[in-house]
PDB file of C-alpha atoms in Angstrom:
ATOM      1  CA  UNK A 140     -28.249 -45.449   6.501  1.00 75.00           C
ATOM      2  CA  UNK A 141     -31.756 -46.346   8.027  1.00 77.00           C
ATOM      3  CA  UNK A 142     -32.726 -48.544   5.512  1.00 82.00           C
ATOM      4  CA  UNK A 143     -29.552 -50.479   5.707  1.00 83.00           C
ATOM      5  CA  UNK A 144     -30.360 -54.145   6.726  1.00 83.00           C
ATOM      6  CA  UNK A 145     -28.372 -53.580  10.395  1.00 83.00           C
ATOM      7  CA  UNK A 146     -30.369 -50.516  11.172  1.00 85.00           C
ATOM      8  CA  UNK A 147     -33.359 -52.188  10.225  1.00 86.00           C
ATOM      9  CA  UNK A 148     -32.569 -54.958  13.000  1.00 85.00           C
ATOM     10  CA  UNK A 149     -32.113 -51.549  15.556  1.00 87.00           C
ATOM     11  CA  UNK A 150     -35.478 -50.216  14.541  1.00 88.00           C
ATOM     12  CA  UNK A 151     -37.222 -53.544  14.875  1.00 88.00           C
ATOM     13  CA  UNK A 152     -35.915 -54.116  17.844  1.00 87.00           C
ATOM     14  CA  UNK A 153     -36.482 -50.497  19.068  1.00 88.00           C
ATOM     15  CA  UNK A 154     -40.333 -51.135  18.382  1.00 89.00           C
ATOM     16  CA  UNK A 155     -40.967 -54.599  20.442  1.00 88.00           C
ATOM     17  CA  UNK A 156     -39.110 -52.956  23.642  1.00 87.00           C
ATOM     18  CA  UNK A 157     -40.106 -49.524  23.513  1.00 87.00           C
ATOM     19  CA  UNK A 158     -43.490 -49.992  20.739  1.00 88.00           C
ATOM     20  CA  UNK A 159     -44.361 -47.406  17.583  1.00 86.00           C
ATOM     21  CA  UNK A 160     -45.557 -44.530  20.357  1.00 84.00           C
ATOM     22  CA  UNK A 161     -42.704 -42.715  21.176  1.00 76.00           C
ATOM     23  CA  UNK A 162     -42.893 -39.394  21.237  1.00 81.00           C
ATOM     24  CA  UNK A 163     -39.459 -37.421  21.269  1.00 84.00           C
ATOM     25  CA  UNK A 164     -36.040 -38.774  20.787  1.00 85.00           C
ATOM     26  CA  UNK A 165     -35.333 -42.260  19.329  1.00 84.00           C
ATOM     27  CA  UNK A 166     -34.666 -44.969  21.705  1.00 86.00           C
ATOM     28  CA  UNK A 167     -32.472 -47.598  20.273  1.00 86.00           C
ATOM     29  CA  UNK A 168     -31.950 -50.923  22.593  1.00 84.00           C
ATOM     30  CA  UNK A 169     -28.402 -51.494  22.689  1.00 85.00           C
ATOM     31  CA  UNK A 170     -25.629 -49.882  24.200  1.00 86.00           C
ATOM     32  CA  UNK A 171     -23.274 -46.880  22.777  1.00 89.00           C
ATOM     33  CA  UNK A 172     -20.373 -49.379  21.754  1.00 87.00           C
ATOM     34  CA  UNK A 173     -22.707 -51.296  19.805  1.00 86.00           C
ATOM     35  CA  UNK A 174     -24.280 -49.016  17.830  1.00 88.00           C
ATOM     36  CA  UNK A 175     -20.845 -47.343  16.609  1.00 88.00           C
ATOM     37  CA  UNK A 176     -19.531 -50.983  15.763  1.00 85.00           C
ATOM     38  CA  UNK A 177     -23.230 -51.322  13.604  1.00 85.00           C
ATOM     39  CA  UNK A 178     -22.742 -47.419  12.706  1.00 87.00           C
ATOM     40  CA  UNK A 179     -18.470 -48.469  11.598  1.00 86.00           C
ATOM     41  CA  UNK A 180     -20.230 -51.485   9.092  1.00 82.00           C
ATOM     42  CA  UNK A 181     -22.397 -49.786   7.644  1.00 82.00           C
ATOM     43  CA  UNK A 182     -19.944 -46.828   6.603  1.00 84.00           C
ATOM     44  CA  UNK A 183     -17.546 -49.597   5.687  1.00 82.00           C
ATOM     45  CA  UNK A 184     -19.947 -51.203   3.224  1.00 67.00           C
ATOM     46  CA  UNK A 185     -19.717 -54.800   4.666  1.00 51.00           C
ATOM     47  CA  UNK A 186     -23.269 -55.475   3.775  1.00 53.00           C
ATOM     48  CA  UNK A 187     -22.149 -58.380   1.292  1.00 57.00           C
ATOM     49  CA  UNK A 188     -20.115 -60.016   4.819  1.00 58.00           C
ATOM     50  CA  UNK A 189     -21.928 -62.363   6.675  1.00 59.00           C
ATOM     51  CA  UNK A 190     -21.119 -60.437  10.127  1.00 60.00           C
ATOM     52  CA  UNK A 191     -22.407 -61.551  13.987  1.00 62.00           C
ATOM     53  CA  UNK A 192     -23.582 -58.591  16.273  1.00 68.00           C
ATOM     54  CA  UNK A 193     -22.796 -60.612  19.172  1.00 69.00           C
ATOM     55  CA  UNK A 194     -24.219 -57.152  21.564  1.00 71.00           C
ATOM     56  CA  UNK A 195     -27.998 -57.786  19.665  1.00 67.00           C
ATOM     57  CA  UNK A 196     -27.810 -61.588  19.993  1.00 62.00           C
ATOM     58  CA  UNK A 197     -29.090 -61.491  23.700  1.00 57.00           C
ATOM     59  CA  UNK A 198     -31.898 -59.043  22.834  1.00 54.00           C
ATOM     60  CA  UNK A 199     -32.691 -61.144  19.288  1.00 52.00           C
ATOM     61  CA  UNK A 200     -33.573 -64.394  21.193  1.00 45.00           C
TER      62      UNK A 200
END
């Protein structure tokens, strides 16, 4: 599941808000709904779907 292309996006965004520093728990920049709806395409194999995760479009720009 991390190296799915989605999670990617998560973890790259994860590092320019919160950097490669942490210490402790990983902070991921969106909101719970989000990540189960990124978490639901994964498990659903839509990776060959051309999908828009309108809740990281904000954050992506």
């Amino acid at each position: 599941m991390l190296q799915h292309p989605y999670f990617t996006v998560l973890l790259e965004l994860a590092a320019m808000e919160f950097g490669h520093n942490q210490k402790g728990v990983l902070r991921i920049p969106c909101d719970v709904k989000c990540f189960h709806t990124i978490y639901q395409l994964i498990r659903s194999s839509t990776r060959r779907k051309k999908v828009t995760i309108s809740c990281l479009l904000p954050r992506m720009i």
